[in-house]
Tab-separated table of C-alpha atoms in Angstrom:
chain	number	residue	atom	x	y	z
A	1	UNK	CA	108.690	91.012	73.907
A	2	UNK	CA	109.256	87.708	72.123
A	3	UNK	CA	106.736	84.892	72.223
A	4	UNK	CA	107.916	81.423	73.167
A	5	UNK	CA	105.936	78.631	71.535
A	6	UNK	CA	106.894	75.938	74.056
A	7	UNK	CA	105.620	75.384	77.606
A	8	UNK	CA	107.476	72.933	79.839
A	9	UNK	CA	105.358	69.788	80.151
A	10	UNK	CA	102.678	71.688	78.269
A	11	UNK	CA	101.580	72.131	74.690
A	12	UNK	CA	103.310	73.810	71.802
A	13	UNK	CA	101.476	76.629	70.087
A	14	UNK	CA	102.969	78.347	67.071
A	15	UNK	CA	100.355	80.690	65.550
A	16	UNK	CA	100.488	80.163	61.802
A	17	UNK	CA	98.683	81.082	58.615
A	18	UNK	CA	97.799	78.742	55.766
A	19	UNK	CA	97.051	80.180	52.321
A	20	UNK	CA	95.707	78.055	49.464
A	21	UNK	CA	95.207	79.736	46.093
A	22	UNK	CA	93.288	77.845	43.367
A	23	UNK	CA	93.458	78.802	39.689
A	24	UNK	CA	92.731	77.263	36.298
A	25	UNK	CA	94.491	73.936	36.664
A	26	UNK	CA	96.967	75.355	39.191
A	27	UNK	CA	97.178	75.898	42.866
A	28	UNK	CA	99.679	77.247	45.363
A	29	UNK	CA	100.036	76.719	49.068
A	30	UNK	CA	101.919	78.824	51.585
A	31	UNK	CA	102.363	78.470	55.311
A	32	UNK	CA	103.855	81.134	57.571
A	33	UNK	CA	104.188	82.129	61.222
A	34	UNK	CA	101.981	84.880	62.573
A	35	UNK	CA	104.526	85.801	65.247
A	36	UNK	CA	107.553	87.164	63.394
A	37	UNK	CA	109.784	87.424	66.464
A	38	UNK	CA	109.303	83.861	67.721
A	39	UNK	CA	112.778	82.380	68.161
A	40	UNK	CA	114.114	79.752	65.793
A	41	UNK	CA	114.650	76.265	67.197
A	42	UNK	CA	118.100	75.727	65.693
A	43	UNK	CA	120.983	76.322	68.104
A	44	UNK	CA	124.707	75.801	67.731
A	45	UNK	CA	126.784	73.250	69.633
A	46	UNK	CA	128.546	76.041	71.536
A	47	UNK	CA	125.244	77.578	72.637
A	48	UNK	CA	124.023	74.126	73.687
A	49	UNK	CA	127.157	73.610	75.810
A	50	UNK	CA	126.494	76.893	77.586
A	51	UNK	CA	122.876	75.909	78.145
A	52	UNK	CA	123.685	72.413	79.391
A	53	UNK	CA	124.022	73.212	83.147
A	54	UNK	CA	120.627	74.920	83.162
A	55	UNK	CA	119.041	72.161	81.084
A	56	UNK	CA	120.407	69.531	83.468
A	57	UNK	CA	119.042	71.450	86.465
A	58	UNK	CA	115.606	71.734	84.863
A	59	UNK	CA	115.737	68.104	83.751
A	60	UNK	CA	116.195	66.992	87.352
A	61	UNK	CA	112.828	68.585	88.154
A	62	UNK	CA	110.779	66.884	85.435
A	63	UNK	CA	109.666	64.043	87.714
A	64	UNK	CA	108.251	65.394	90.991
A	65	UNK	CA	108.835	62.172	92.917
A	66	UNK	CA	111.559	62.527	95.534
A	67	UNK	CA	111.923	66.294	95.204
A	68	UNK	CA	112.163	68.509	98.267
A	69	UNK	CA	109.392	70.993	98.990
A	70	UNK	CA	111.564	73.807	97.647
A	71	UNK	CA	112.448	71.875	94.502
A	72	UNK	CA	108.741	71.263	93.897
A	73	UNK	CA	108.126	74.991	94.327
A	74	UNK	CA	110.852	75.779	91.781
A	75	UNK	CA	109.291	73.214	89.441
A	76	UNK	CA	105.850	74.816	89.802
A	77	UNK	CA	107.350	78.256	89.261
A	78	UNK	CA	109.080	77.154	86.063
A	79	UNK	CA	105.884	75.593	84.734
A	80	UNK	CA	103.866	78.734	85.457
A	81	UNK	CA	106.469	81.076	83.995
A	82	UNK	CA	106.949	78.997	80.845
A	83	UNK	CA	103.196	78.772	80.331
A	84	UNK	CA	102.972	82.550	80.604
A	85	UNK	CA	105.514	82.995	77.814
A	86	UNK	CA	103.156	81.279	75.367
A	87	UNK	CA	100.653	84.160	75.629
A	88	UNK	CA	100.923	87.262	73.503
A	89	UNK	CA	98.569	89.166	75.837
A	90	UNK	CA	100.820	90.964	78.368
A	91	UNK	CA	98.215	90.849	81.137
A	92	UNK	CA	98.013	87.060	80.853
A	93	UNK	CA	101.802	86.934	80.970
A	94	UNK	CA	101.778	89.063	84.113
A	95	UNK	CA	99.241	86.823	85.790
A	96	UNK	CA	101.285	83.659	85.250
A	97	UNK	CA	104.578	85.351	86.072
A	98	UNK	CA	103.307	86.812	89.343
A	99	UNK	CA	101.961	83.393	90.319
A	100	UNK	CA	105.340	81.846	89.517
A	101	UNK	CA	107.085	84.358	91.803
A	102	UNK	CA	104.586	83.850	94.603
A	103	UNK	CA	105.312	80.109	94.483
A	104	UNK	CA	108.967	80.878	95.232
A	105	UNK	CA	108.882	83.906	97.493
A	106	UNK	CA	105.881	83.453	99.798
A	107	UNK	CA	106.097	81.200	102.842
A	108	UNK	CA	102.334	80.640	102.864
A	109	UNK	CA	99.148	82.043	101.375
A	110	UNK	CA	98.502	84.305	104.387
A	111	UNK	CA	101.541	86.463	103.605
A	112	UNK	CA	100.878	89.789	101.881
A	113	UNK	CA	101.771	88.872	98.322
A	114	UNK	CA	102.486	92.263	96.770
A	115	UNK	CA	104.624	93.582	99.635
A	116	UNK	CA	106.688	90.445	100.181
A	117	UNK	CA	107.248	89.661	96.498
A	118	UNK	CA	108.403	93.250	95.945
A	119	UNK	CA	110.749	93.276	98.936
A	120	UNK	CA	112.287	89.854	98.341
A	121	UNK	CA	112.768	90.460	94.631
A	122	UNK	CA	114.598	93.684	95.474
A	123	UNK	CA	116.872	91.933	97.964
A	124	UNK	CA	117.712	89.205	95.455
A	125	UNK	CA	118.413	91.522	92.554
A	126	UNK	CA	120.164	94.581	93.978
A	127	UNK	CA	122.551	95.737	96.665
A	128	UNK	CA	121.384	99.366	96.569
A	129	UNK	CA	118.317	100.710	98.329
A	130	UNK	CA	117.391	103.040	95.472
A	131	UNK	CA	117.426	100.186	92.979
A	132	UNK	CA	115.470	97.951	95.355
A	133	UNK	CA	112.800	100.645	95.600
A	134	UNK	CA	112.651	100.877	91.800
A	135	UNK	CA	112.161	97.101	91.670
A	136	UNK	CA	109.401	97.350	94.303
A	137	UNK	CA	107.605	100.037	92.248
A	138	UNK	CA	107.876	97.838	89.178
A	139	UNK	CA	106.340	94.893	91.073
A	140	UNK	CA	103.525	97.057	92.429
A	141	UNK	CA	102.705	98.226	88.908
A	142	UNK	CA	102.674	94.609	87.719
A	143	UNK	CA	100.059	93.772	90.360
A	144	UNK	CA	98.061	96.880	89.407
A	145	UNK	CA	98.078	95.961	85.729
A	146	UNK	CA	97.066	92.378	86.470
A	147	UNK	CA	93.988	93.664	88.284
A	148	UNK	CA	92.877	95.778	85.324
A	149	UNK	CA	89.397	94.801	84.202
A	150	UNK	CA	89.354	96.465	80.785
A	151	UNK	CA	90.970	95.042	77.672
A	152	UNK	CA	92.373	98.291	76.323
A	153	UNK	CA	95.958	98.056	75.004
A	154	UNK	CA	98.813	99.058	77.260
A	155	UNK	CA	100.469	102.427	76.911
A	156	UNK	CA	104.115	102.340	75.708
A	157	UNK	CA	105.357	103.119	79.220
A	158	UNK	CA	103.296	100.247	80.631
A	159	UNK	CA	104.590	97.876	77.950
A	160	UNK	CA	108.156	98.830	78.877
A	161	UNK	CA	107.383	98.279	82.565
A	162	UNK	CA	105.977	94.810	81.838
A	163	UNK	CA	109.079	93.880	79.833
A	164	UNK	CA	111.324	95.039	82.696
A	165	UNK	CA	109.284	93.060	85.201
A	166	UNK	CA	109.464	89.878	83.112
A	167	UNK	CA	113.253	90.177	82.803
A	168	UNK	CA	113.580	90.608	86.551
A	169	UNK	CA	111.250	87.688	87.231
A	170	UNK	CA	113.363	85.521	84.919
A	171	UNK	CA	116.465	86.396	86.968
A	172	UNK	CA	114.740	85.544	90.247
A	173	UNK	CA	113.570	82.168	88.958
A	174	UNK	CA	117.048	81.480	87.583
A	175	UNK	CA	118.551	82.255	90.989
A	176	UNK	CA	116.148	79.854	92.685
A	177	UNK	CA	116.920	77.164	90.125
A	178	UNK	CA	120.647	77.610	90.684
A	179	UNK	CA	120.152	77.086	94.421
A	180	UNK	CA	117.547	74.351	94.258
A	181	UNK	CA	119.727	71.881	96.190
A	182	UNK	CA	120.589	74.328	98.983
A	183	UNK	CA	117.134	74.662	100.504
A	184	UNK	CA	114.519	72.225	101.692
A	185	UNK	CA	111.547	74.591	101.853
A	186	UNK	CA	110.378	77.920	100.475
A	187	UNK	CA	110.431	79.273	104.035
A	188	UNK	CA	114.164	78.571	104.275
A	189	UNK	CA	114.752	80.304	100.949
A	190	UNK	CA	112.666	83.332	101.972
A	191	UNK	CA	114.496	83.631	105.302
A	192	UNK	CA	117.869	83.541	103.558
A	193	UNK	CA	116.710	86.246	101.156
A	194	UNK	CA	115.523	88.427	104.040
A	195	UNK	CA	118.870	87.990	105.790
A	196	UNK	CA	120.484	89.723	102.828
A	197	UNK	CA	119.000	92.922	104.222
A	198	UNK	CA	121.463	92.772	107.114
A	199	UNK	CA	124.494	91.909	104.993
A	200	UNK	CA	124.053	94.358	102.141
A	201	UNK	CA	124.453	98.123	102.246
A	202	UNK	CA	121.181	99.999	102.578
A	203	UNK	CA	122.290	102.939	100.436
A	204	UNK	CA	124.399	103.317	97.283
Protein backbone atom coordinates (compact mmCIF):
# COMPACT_ATOMS: atom_id res chain seq x y z
CA UNK A 1 0.00 0.00 0.00
CA UNK A 2 1.25 3.47 -0.90
CA UNK A 3 1.64 6.22 1.67
CA UNK A 4 0.09 9.60 0.97
CA UNK A 5 1.98 12.50 2.52
CA UNK A 6 -0.93 14.95 2.45
CA UNK A 7 -4.00 15.14 4.71
CA UNK A 8 -6.88 17.40 3.69
CA UNK A 9 -6.84 20.46 5.95
CA UNK A 10 -4.10 18.70 7.89
CA UNK A 11 -0.33 18.58 7.89
CA UNK A 12 2.07 17.22 5.33
CA UNK A 13 4.48 14.55 6.47
CA UNK A 14 7.07 13.16 4.10
CA UNK A 15 9.48 10.92 6.05
CA UNK A 16 12.97 11.81 4.88
CA UNK A 17 16.61 11.17 5.65
CA UNK A 18 19.38 13.76 5.79
CA UNK A 19 23.00 12.65 5.45
CA UNK A 20 25.93 15.01 6.01
CA UNK A 21 29.43 13.66 5.45
CA UNK A 22 32.42 15.77 6.59
CA UNK A 23 35.96 15.17 5.33
CA UNK A 24 39.27 17.02 5.13
CA UNK A 25 38.12 20.33 3.70
CA UNK A 26 35.12 18.72 1.99
CA UNK A 27 31.60 17.82 2.81
CA UNK A 28 28.62 16.29 1.07
CA UNK A 29 24.94 16.46 1.82
CA UNK A 30 22.18 14.16 0.64
CA UNK A 31 18.47 14.16 1.30
CA UNK A 32 16.11 11.32 0.40
CA UNK A 33 12.62 9.98 1.08
CA UNK A 34 12.21 7.07 3.45
CA UNK A 35 9.01 5.94 1.74
CA UNK A 36 10.02 4.82 -1.75
CA UNK A 37 6.47 4.31 -3.02
CA UNK A 38 5.10 7.73 -2.03
CA UNK A 39 3.54 9.22 -5.16
CA UNK A 40 5.18 12.09 -7.00
CA UNK A 41 3.39 15.43 -6.95
CA UNK A 42 3.77 16.18 -10.66
CA UNK A 43 0.69 15.41 -12.76
CA UNK A 44 -0.07 16.03 -16.40
CA UNK A 45 -2.71 18.43 -17.73
CA UNK A 46 -4.79 15.50 -19.00
CA UNK A 47 -4.75 13.80 -15.59
CA UNK A 48 -5.70 17.11 -13.97
CA UNK A 49 -8.68 17.48 -16.33
CA UNK A 50 -9.89 14.03 -15.34
CA UNK A 51 -9.46 14.88 -11.67
CA UNK A 52 -11.19 18.26 -11.93
CA UNK A 53 -14.80 17.11 -11.21
CA UNK A 54 -13.68 15.34 -8.04
CA UNK A 55 -11.48 18.26 -6.99
CA UNK A 56 -14.38 20.67 -7.49
CA UNK A 57 -16.67 18.45 -5.42
CA UNK A 58 -14.12 18.26 -2.60
CA UNK A 59 -13.42 21.98 -2.88
CA UNK A 60 -17.08 22.75 -2.23
CA UNK A 61 -16.73 21.02 1.15
CA UNK A 62 -13.69 22.94 2.41
CA UNK A 63 -15.79 25.52 4.25
CA UNK A 64 -18.39 23.84 6.48
CA UNK A 65 -20.67 26.87 6.62
CA UNK A 66 -23.93 26.31 4.75
CA UNK A 67 -23.39 22.60 4.14
CA UNK A 68 -26.19 20.11 4.68
CA UNK A 69 -25.86 17.51 7.43
CA UNK A 70 -24.96 14.88 4.84
CA UNK A 71 -22.39 17.13 3.18
CA UNK A 72 -20.79 17.72 6.58
CA UNK A 73 -20.70 13.96 7.12
CA UNK A 74 -18.99 13.47 3.75
CA UNK A 75 -16.53 16.22 4.69
CA UNK A 76 -15.74 14.53 8.01
CA UNK A 77 -15.36 11.19 6.26
CA UNK A 78 -12.91 12.62 3.74
CA UNK A 79 -10.85 14.25 6.49
CA UNK A 80 -10.68 11.01 8.49
CA UNK A 81 -9.84 8.87 5.47
CA UNK A 82 -7.16 11.25 4.20
CA UNK A 83 -5.60 11.46 7.66
CA UNK A 84 -5.46 7.67 7.78
CA UNK A 85 -3.50 7.54 4.52
CA UNK A 86 -0.64 9.44 6.16
CA UNK A 87 0.09 6.50 8.50
CA UNK A 88 2.31 3.63 7.49
CA UNK A 89 0.93 1.46 10.32
CA UNK A 90 -1.98 -0.53 8.81
CA UNK A 91 -3.87 -0.73 12.10
CA UNK A 92 -3.87 3.06 12.39
CA UNK A 93 -5.09 3.25 8.80
CA UNK A 94 -7.90 0.83 9.63
CA UNK A 95 -8.96 2.85 12.64
CA UNK A 96 -9.31 6.08 10.67
CA UNK A 97 -10.90 4.38 7.68
CA UNK A 98 -13.52 2.59 9.77
CA UNK A 99 -14.36 5.87 11.49
CA UNK A 100 -14.71 7.55 8.10
CA UNK A 101 -17.17 4.86 6.97
CA UNK A 102 -19.16 5.05 10.18
CA UNK A 103 -19.58 8.80 9.63
CA UNK A 104 -21.29 8.03 6.31
CA UNK A 105 -23.16 4.80 6.90
CA UNK A 106 -24.52 4.97 10.45
CA UNK A 107 -27.68 6.92 11.22
CA UNK A 108 -26.66 7.41 14.85
CA UNK A 109 -24.20 6.10 17.41
CA UNK A 110 -26.69 3.54 18.79
CA UNK A 111 -26.63 1.53 15.56
CA UNK A 112 -24.51 -1.63 15.55
CA UNK A 113 -21.46 -0.36 13.71
CA UNK A 114 -19.89 -3.57 12.43
CA UNK A 115 -23.12 -5.12 11.14
CA UNK A 116 -24.51 -2.01 9.47
CA UNK A 117 -21.23 -0.86 7.91
CA UNK A 118 -20.73 -4.36 6.49
CA UNK A 119 -24.26 -4.63 5.10
CA UNK A 120 -24.43 -1.14 3.61
CA UNK A 121 -20.98 -1.38 2.06
CA UNK A 122 -22.04 -4.63 0.40
CA UNK A 123 -25.22 -3.09 -0.98
CA UNK A 124 -23.31 -0.11 -2.38
CA UNK A 125 -20.54 -2.13 -3.99
CA UNK A 126 -22.14 -5.28 -5.39
CA UNK A 127 -25.29 -6.64 -6.96
CA UNK A 128 -24.55 -10.27 -6.04
CA UNK A 129 -25.22 -11.83 -2.66
CA UNK A 130 -22.03 -13.89 -2.70
CA UNK A 131 -19.91 -10.81 -3.32
CA UNK A 132 -21.80 -8.85 -0.66
CA UNK A 133 -21.03 -11.60 1.84
CA UNK A 134 -17.34 -11.47 0.88
CA UNK A 135 -17.41 -7.71 1.49
CA UNK A 136 -19.10 -8.26 4.87
CA UNK A 137 -16.38 -10.77 5.88
CA UNK A 138 -13.73 -8.28 4.84
CA UNK A 139 -15.34 -5.56 6.99
CA UNK A 140 -15.63 -7.90 9.97
CA UNK A 141 -11.94 -8.74 9.70
CA UNK A 142 -11.11 -5.03 9.55
CA UNK A 143 -12.94 -4.50 12.85
CA UNK A 144 -11.19 -7.53 14.34
CA UNK A 145 -7.77 -6.26 13.32
CA UNK A 146 -8.49 -2.79 14.66
CA UNK A 147 -9.22 -4.30 18.07
CA UNK A 148 -5.89 -6.14 18.19
CA UNK A 149 -3.90 -5.12 21.24
CA UNK A 150 -0.48 -6.45 20.23
CA UNK A 151 1.89 -4.70 17.85
CA UNK A 152 3.05 -7.78 15.97
CA UNK A 153 3.25 -7.35 12.18
CA UNK A 154 0.36 -8.51 10.05
CA UNK A 155 0.51 -11.80 8.21
CA UNK A 156 0.59 -11.53 4.38
CA UNK A 157 -3.05 -12.62 4.16
CA UNK A 158 -4.04 -9.94 6.67
CA UNK A 159 -2.07 -7.30 4.77
CA UNK A 160 -3.90 -8.27 1.58
CA UNK A 161 -7.24 -8.09 3.40
CA UNK A 162 -6.44 -4.60 4.70
CA UNK A 163 -5.51 -3.42 1.19
CA UNK A 164 -8.79 -4.81 -0.19
CA UNK A 165 -10.76 -3.12 2.57
CA UNK A 166 -9.10 0.25 1.95
CA UNK A 167 -9.87 0.06 -1.78
CA UNK A 168 -13.50 -0.73 -1.04
CA UNK A 169 -13.73 2.07 1.52
CA UNK A 170 -12.33 4.49 -1.07
CA UNK A 171 -15.10 3.48 -3.49
CA UNK A 172 -17.80 3.98 -0.86
CA UNK A 173 -16.53 7.44 0.05
CA UNK A 174 -16.29 8.32 -3.65
CA UNK A 175 -19.90 7.25 -4.14
CA UNK A 176 -21.03 9.43 -1.25
CA UNK A 177 -19.05 12.37 -2.60
CA UNK A 178 -20.62 11.94 -6.02
CA UNK A 179 -24.09 12.09 -4.46
CA UNK A 180 -23.41 14.78 -1.89
CA UNK A 181 -26.10 17.09 -3.30
CA UNK A 182 -28.80 14.40 -3.44
CA UNK A 183 -29.22 13.86 0.29
CA UNK A 184 -29.81 16.12 3.24
CA UNK A 185 -28.90 13.70 6.02
CA UNK A 186 -26.95 10.49 6.59
CA UNK A 187 -30.24 8.81 7.50
CA UNK A 188 -31.62 9.55 4.03
CA UNK A 189 -28.46 8.16 2.43
CA UNK A 190 -28.57 5.01 4.59
CA UNK A 191 -32.25 4.42 3.77
CA UNK A 192 -31.57 4.74 0.05
CA UNK A 193 -28.71 2.26 0.35
CA UNK A 194 -30.93 -0.21 2.21
CA UNK A 195 -33.60 0.12 -0.47
CA UNK A 196 -31.09 -1.29 -2.94
CA UNK A 197 -31.71 -4.64 -1.27
CA UNK A 198 -35.20 -4.72 -2.79
CA UNK A 199 -34.13 -3.60 -6.26
CA UNK A 200 -31.07 -5.77 -6.77
CA UNK A 201 -30.96 -9.52 -7.29
CA UNK A 202 -30.16 -11.48 -4.15
CA UNK A 203 -28.19 -14.18 -5.96
CA UNK A 204 -25.76 -14.21 -8.90
